[in-house]
mmCIF file of C-alpha atoms in Angstrom:
data_model
loop_
_atom_site.group_PDB
_atom_site.id
_atom_site.type_symbol
_atom_site.label_atom_id
_atom_site.label_comp_id
_atom_site.label_asym_id
_atom_site.label_seq_id
_atom_site.Cartn_x
_atom_site.Cartn_y
_atom_site.Cartn_z
ATOM 1 C CA MET P 81 92.460 123.876 44.452
ATOM 2 C CA PRO P 82 94.866 124.416 41.695
ATOM 3 C CA ASP P 83 98.162 125.870 43.617
ATOM 4 C CA ALA P 84 97.726 123.467 46.071
ATOM 5 C CA ILE P 85 97.810 120.698 43.297
ATOM 6 C CA LYS P 86 100.419 122.043 41.640
ATOM 7 C CA ALA P 87 102.184 122.721 44.715
ATOM 8 C CA PHE P 88 101.249 118.786 45.693
ATOM 9 C CA GLY P 89 102.431 117.905 42.078
ATOM 10 C CA PRO P 90 106.546 117.199 42.413
ATOM 11 C CA TYR P 91 105.792 115.193 45.309
ATOM 12 C CA ALA P 92 102.851 112.675 43.897
ATOM 13 C CA ALA P 93 105.598 110.759 41.864
ATOM 14 C CA VAL P 94 108.105 110.315 45.701
ATOM 15 C CA LEU P 95 105.051 109.884 46.988
ATOM 16 C CA ALA P 96 103.389 106.460 44.462
ATOM 17 C CA ALA P 97 107.700 105.235 44.151
ATOM 18 C CA LEU P 98 107.207 105.823 48.232
ATOM 19 C CA VAL P 99 103.730 103.340 47.880
ATOM 20 C CA THR P 100 105.069 100.917 45.636
ATOM 21 C CA GLY P 101 108.937 100.507 47.257
ATOM 22 C CA LEU P 102 106.802 99.646 51.102
ATOM 23 C CA ILE P 103 104.466 97.676 48.885
ATOM 24 C CA LEU P 104 107.019 95.143 47.322
ATOM 25 C CA GLY P 105 108.808 94.789 50.481
ATOM 26 C CA VAL P 106 106.020 93.588 51.894
ATOM 27 C CA GLN P 107 105.247 90.705 49.277
ATOM 28 C CA ALA P 108 109.535 90.486 48.968
ATOM 29 C CA ARG P 109 109.368 89.318 53.053
ATOM 30 C CA ILE P 110 105.979 87.075 52.787
ATOM 31 C CA SER P 111 107.667 85.319 50.211
ATOM 32 C CA ARG P 112 111.006 84.861 52.172
ATOM 33 C CA ARG P 113 108.615 82.769 55.244
ATOM 34 C CA ALA P 114 107.136 81.527 52.566
ATOM 35 C CA GLN P 115 110.107 79.859 51.485
ATOM 36 C CA LEU P 116 111.543 79.152 54.627
ATOM 37 C CA ARG P 117 108.449 77.534 56.083
ATOM 38 C CA GLU P 118 107.952 75.159 53.018
ATOM 39 C CA ARG P 119 112.411 75.239 53.627
ATOM 40 C CA LYS P 120 111.904 74.134 56.707
ATOM 41 C CA GLN P 121 109.247 71.487 56.302
ATOM 42 C CA GLU P 122 110.971 69.975 53.560
ATOM 43 C CA LEU P 123 113.727 69.345 56.187
ATOM 44 C CA LEU P 124 112.099 67.843 58.968
ATOM 45 C CA ALA P 125 109.402 65.267 56.817
ATOM 46 C CA SER P 126 113.388 63.695 55.085
ATOM 47 C CA ALA P 127 114.699 63.279 58.802
ATOM 48 C CA TYR P 128 111.161 62.005 59.566
ATOM 49 C CA GLU P 129 111.522 59.688 56.397
ATOM 50 C CA VAL P 130 114.996 58.672 57.383
ATOM 51 C CA SER P 131 114.086 57.422 61.004
ATOM 52 C CA ILE P 132 111.421 54.938 58.923
ATOM 53 C CA GLN P 133 114.362 54.276 56.320
ATOM 54 C CA TYR P 134 117.006 52.977 59.774
ATOM 55 C CA ALA P 135 113.870 51.075 61.026
ATOM 56 C CA GLU P 136 112.738 49.087 57.582
ATOM 57 C CA MET P 137 116.234 47.777 58.140
ATOM 58 C CA ALA P 138 115.331 45.504 59.711
ATOM 59 C CA TYR P 139 113.295 44.159 56.960
ATOM 60 C CA ALA P 140 115.624 44.120 55.468
ATOM 61 C CA VAL P 141 118.033 41.666 57.085
ATOM 62 C CA ARG P 142 115.718 39.075 57.891
ATOM 63 C CA ARG P 143 115.119 39.855 53.773
ATOM 64 C CA ARG P 144 118.619 39.323 52.596
ATOM 65 C CA ARG P 145 119.402 36.738 49.842
ATOM 66 C CA ALA P 146 121.235 33.678 50.677
ATOM 67 C CA ASP P 147 122.851 32.553 48.011
ATOM 68 C CA THR P 148 125.031 35.656 47.700
ATOM 69 C CA ALA P 149 125.549 36.100 52.364
ATOM 70 C CA ALA P 150 128.437 38.308 51.172
ATOM 71 C CA GLU P 151 127.263 40.354 48.763
ATOM 72 C CA GLU P 152 124.231 40.553 50.617
ATOM 73 C CA ARG P 153 126.340 41.973 54.033
ATOM 74 C CA VAL P 154 128.777 44.866 52.175
ATOM 75 C CA ARG P 155 125.340 46.075 50.929
ATOM 76 C CA LEU P 156 123.034 46.635 54.125
ATOM 77 C CA SER P 157 126.143 46.993 55.166
ATOM 78 C CA GLU P 158 126.944 50.674 53.412
ATOM 79 C CA GLN P 159 123.278 51.737 53.135
ATOM 80 C CA LEU P 160 122.856 51.080 57.146
ATOM 81 C CA ARG P 161 125.701 53.280 56.378
ATOM 82 C CA GLU P 162 124.332 56.023 55.034
ATOM 83 C CA ILE P 163 121.432 55.949 56.752
ATOM 84 C CA GLN P 164 123.599 56.264 59.883
ATOM 85 C CA ALA P 165 125.558 59.483 58.462
ATOM 86 C CA ARG P 166 121.431 60.756 57.522
ATOM 87 C CA LEU P 167 120.123 60.079 60.823
ATOM 88 C CA THR P 168 123.059 61.950 62.391
ATOM 89 C CA TRP P 169 123.127 65.096 60.691
ATOM 90 C CA HIS P 170 119.346 65.410 61.151
ATOM 91 C CA GLU P 171 120.127 65.184 64.451
ATOM 92 C CA ALA P 172 122.194 68.178 64.474
ATOM 93 C CA TRP P 173 120.466 70.301 61.927
ATOM 94 C CA VAL P 174 116.477 69.273 64.038
ATOM 95 C CA ARG P 175 118.228 70.430 67.906
ATOM 96 C CA PHE P 176 119.471 74.137 65.924
ATOM 97 C CA GLU P 177 117.205 75.105 63.794
ATOM 98 C CA ALA P 178 113.685 74.760 65.764
ATOM 99 C CA PRO P 179 115.177 73.149 69.979
ATOM 100 C CA GLU P 180 111.683 72.201 71.198
ATOM 101 C CA VAL P 181 111.615 70.202 67.748
ATOM 102 C CA GLY P 182 115.467 68.719 68.692
ATOM 103 C CA ALA P 183 114.207 67.634 71.720
ATOM 104 C CA ALA P 184 111.677 65.173 70.631
ATOM 105 C CA TYR P 185 113.540 64.077 67.328
ATOM 106 C CA ASP P 186 116.006 63.037 69.430
ATOM 107 C CA GLU P 187 113.683 60.852 71.412
ATOM 108 C CA LEU P 188 112.021 59.145 68.196
ATOM 109 C CA VAL P 189 116.354 58.131 66.573
ATOM 110 C CA SER P 190 117.030 57.042 70.179
ATOM 111 C CA ARG P 191 113.694 55.309 70.355
ATOM 112 C CA THR P 192 114.218 53.614 66.822
ATOM 113 C CA ARG P 193 118.412 52.927 67.092
ATOM 114 C CA THR P 194 117.003 51.249 70.314
ATOM 115 C CA VAL P 195 114.198 48.840 69.354
ATOM 116 C CA ALA P 196 115.128 48.365 65.083
ATOM 117 C CA GLY P 197 119.200 47.620 66.526
ATOM 118 C CA GLN P 198 118.666 44.785 68.092
ATOM 119 C CA SER P 199 116.257 43.642 65.902
ATOM 120 C CA MET P 200 118.006 44.248 63.285
ATOM 121 C CA LYS P 201 120.582 41.872 65.175
ATOM 122 C CA ASP P 202 118.654 39.862 65.950
ATOM 123 C CA ALA P 203 117.831 39.722 61.960
ATOM 124 C CA TRP P 204 121.619 39.049 61.855
ATOM 125 C CA LEU P 205 122.256 36.394 63.906
ATOM 126 C CA SER P 206 119.139 34.368 61.959
ATOM 127 C CA PRO P 207 119.329 32.460 59.082
ATOM 128 C CA PRO P 208 118.632 34.504 55.479
ATOM 129 C CA VAL P 209 114.519 33.481 54.518
ATOM 130 C CA ALA P 210 114.363 30.579 52.268
ATOM 131 C CA ASP P 211 111.284 31.046 50.074
ATOM 132 C CA ASP P 212 107.941 33.425 48.933
ATOM 133 C CA THR P 213 106.002 32.256 53.527
ATOM 134 C CA ALA P 214 109.673 33.869 54.894
ATOM 135 C CA MET P 215 109.274 37.366 53.323
ATOM 136 C CA VAL P 216 105.998 37.903 55.413
ATOM 137 C CA ILE P 217 107.327 38.795 58.466
ATOM 138 C CA PRO P 218 105.105 38.914 61.297
ATOM 139 C CA THR P 219 105.493 41.455 65.158
ATOM 140 C CA SER P 220 106.560 37.581 67.196
ATOM 141 C CA VAL P 221 110.168 38.572 64.931
ATOM 142 C CA VAL P 222 109.652 42.528 63.920
ATOM 143 C CA ASP P 223 107.786 44.720 67.187
ATOM 144 C CA LEU P 224 108.572 47.623 66.549
ATOM 145 C CA ARG P 225 105.154 48.993 67.322
ATOM 146 C CA ALA P 226 107.303 50.473 70.435
ATOM 147 C CA LEU P 227 107.779 53.300 67.249
ATOM 148 C CA ALA P 228 104.853 54.870 67.068
ATOM 149 C CA ASP P 229 103.981 57.249 70.834
ATOM 150 C CA VAL P 230 108.428 58.231 69.459
ATOM 151 C CA ARG P 231 106.940 58.789 66.392
ATOM 152 C CA GLU P 232 103.411 60.938 67.215
ATOM 153 C CA ARG P 233 105.211 62.792 69.551
ATOM 154 C CA TYR P 234 107.739 64.157 66.769
ATOM 155 C CA MET P 235 105.249 64.840 64.222
ATOM 156 C CA ALA P 236 103.626 67.103 66.607
ATOM 157 C CA ALA P 237 106.030 69.170 67.687
ATOM 158 C CA VAL P 238 106.610 69.528 63.861
ATOM 159 C CA GLU P 239 102.573 70.580 63.907
ATOM 160 C CA ALA P 240 104.079 73.432 66.983
ATOM 161 C CA HIS P 241 106.873 75.296 65.085
ATOM 162 C CA LEU P 242 105.242 75.450 60.896
ATOM 163 C CA ARG P 243 102.150 76.536 62.137
ATOM 164 C CA PRO P 244 101.788 80.898 62.364
ATOM 165 C CA GLN P 245 101.221 82.468 65.305
ATOM 166 C CA GLY P 246 98.940 84.273 64.123
ATOM 167 C CA ARG P 247 96.783 80.686 63.938
ATOM 168 C CA ALA P 248 98.254 79.123 67.252
ATOM 169 C CA ARG P 249 96.906 82.021 69.393
ATOM 170 C CA ARG P 250 93.204 82.569 68.032
ATOM 171 C CA LEU P 251 92.776 78.284 68.825
ATOM 172 C CA LEU P 252 94.272 78.851 72.314
ATOM 173 C CA PRO P 253 91.063 78.475 74.474
ATOM 174 C CA ARG P 254 89.518 82.090 75.663
ATOM 175 C CA VAL P 255 90.212 83.016 79.336
ATOM 176 C CA PRO P 256 86.143 84.809 80.544
ATOM 177 C CA ARG P 257 87.356 87.391 82.312
ATOM 178 C CA PRO P 258 86.366 87.768 85.541
ATOM 179 C CA ARG P 259 83.146 90.390 86.362
ATOM 180 C CA ARG P 260 83.026 93.063 88.248
ATOM 181 C CA ALA P 261 81.364 92.482 92.162
ATOM 182 C CA MET P 262 78.432 94.545 92.129
ATOM 183 C CA SER P 263 78.146 97.380 94.799
ATOM 184 C CA PRO P 264 75.424 97.389 97.169
ATOM 185 C CA PRO P 265 71.936 99.375 96.864
ATOM 186 C CA PRO P 266 73.146 102.518 98.118
ATOM 187 C CA MET P 267 70.782 103.683 101.224
ATOM 188 C CA PRO P 268 68.389 105.491 102.331
ATOM 189 C CA ALA P 269 69.565 109.230 103.489
ATOM 190 C CA PRO P 270 68.034 109.672 107.380
ATOM 191 C CA PRO P 271 65.591 111.772 108.175
ATOM 192 C CA ALA P 272 65.551 115.631 108.843
ATOM 193 C CA VAL P 273 66.398 116.521 112.208
ATOM 194 C CA GLY P 274 63.260 117.621 114.391
ATOM 195 C CA THR P 275 61.001 115.749 111.902
ATOM 196 C CA ALA P 276 59.147 112.684 113.028
ATOM 197 C CA PRO P 277 58.888 109.729 110.120
ATOM 198 C CA ASP P 278 55.641 109.663 107.841
ATOM 199 C CA ALA P 279 53.734 106.427 109.614
ATOM 200 C CA PRO P 280 51.807 103.837 107.634
ATOM 201 C CA GLY P 281 48.144 105.549 108.293
ATOM 202 C CA GLY P 282 48.663 109.178 107.295
ATOM 203 C CA SER P 283 51.201 111.956 107.642
ATOM 204 C CA ALA P 284 53.527 113.169 110.305
ATOM 205 C CA GLY P 285 51.656 115.291 114.049
ATOM 206 C CA GLY P 286 48.134 114.490 112.025
ATOM 207 C CA SER P 287 45.577 113.606 115.141
ATOM 208 C CA PRO P 288 44.476 110.200 114.274
#
């Protein structure tokens, strides 16, 4: 045994280095995955945020100042231009990074531009607010409830994309395995040739 230990001695350091390298490699891979997941989560949240900012512009236009109309037009136009640029950038990024999420985001952006865009047009054609009571804008004036379903679909797509695969498999319903059909019971063997079956009351060939 001591000779075997001595013979294995030179390889112990190599084996320890290999095990250490394997552990460090696994840890680095886990860390990279966590960083990638966090980066995706931040950018997908940013994509949702910019769609909210675009929709909120309908209220901002309604609440523009009346005493500085020219400055307000420039300010709101520049703000909207920046939001539009960010919206377009996020559309391209989400579509490239996660096509299944990109489809939901395209639907969200399209609906937001239609609904909120029309509200902004109506707001520009209306006079700016003149007092504090006009700051309260009812849904009869700006109604964004039509965006609720597409927002929910986008968030569901993001959640499904970021969910770990192992956890996703555990969440799937179990499919019951089909049971094997039971085989019929064995048939009794036929009596031998030249013998009669036993009578209910006695043995074969006996007197009554």
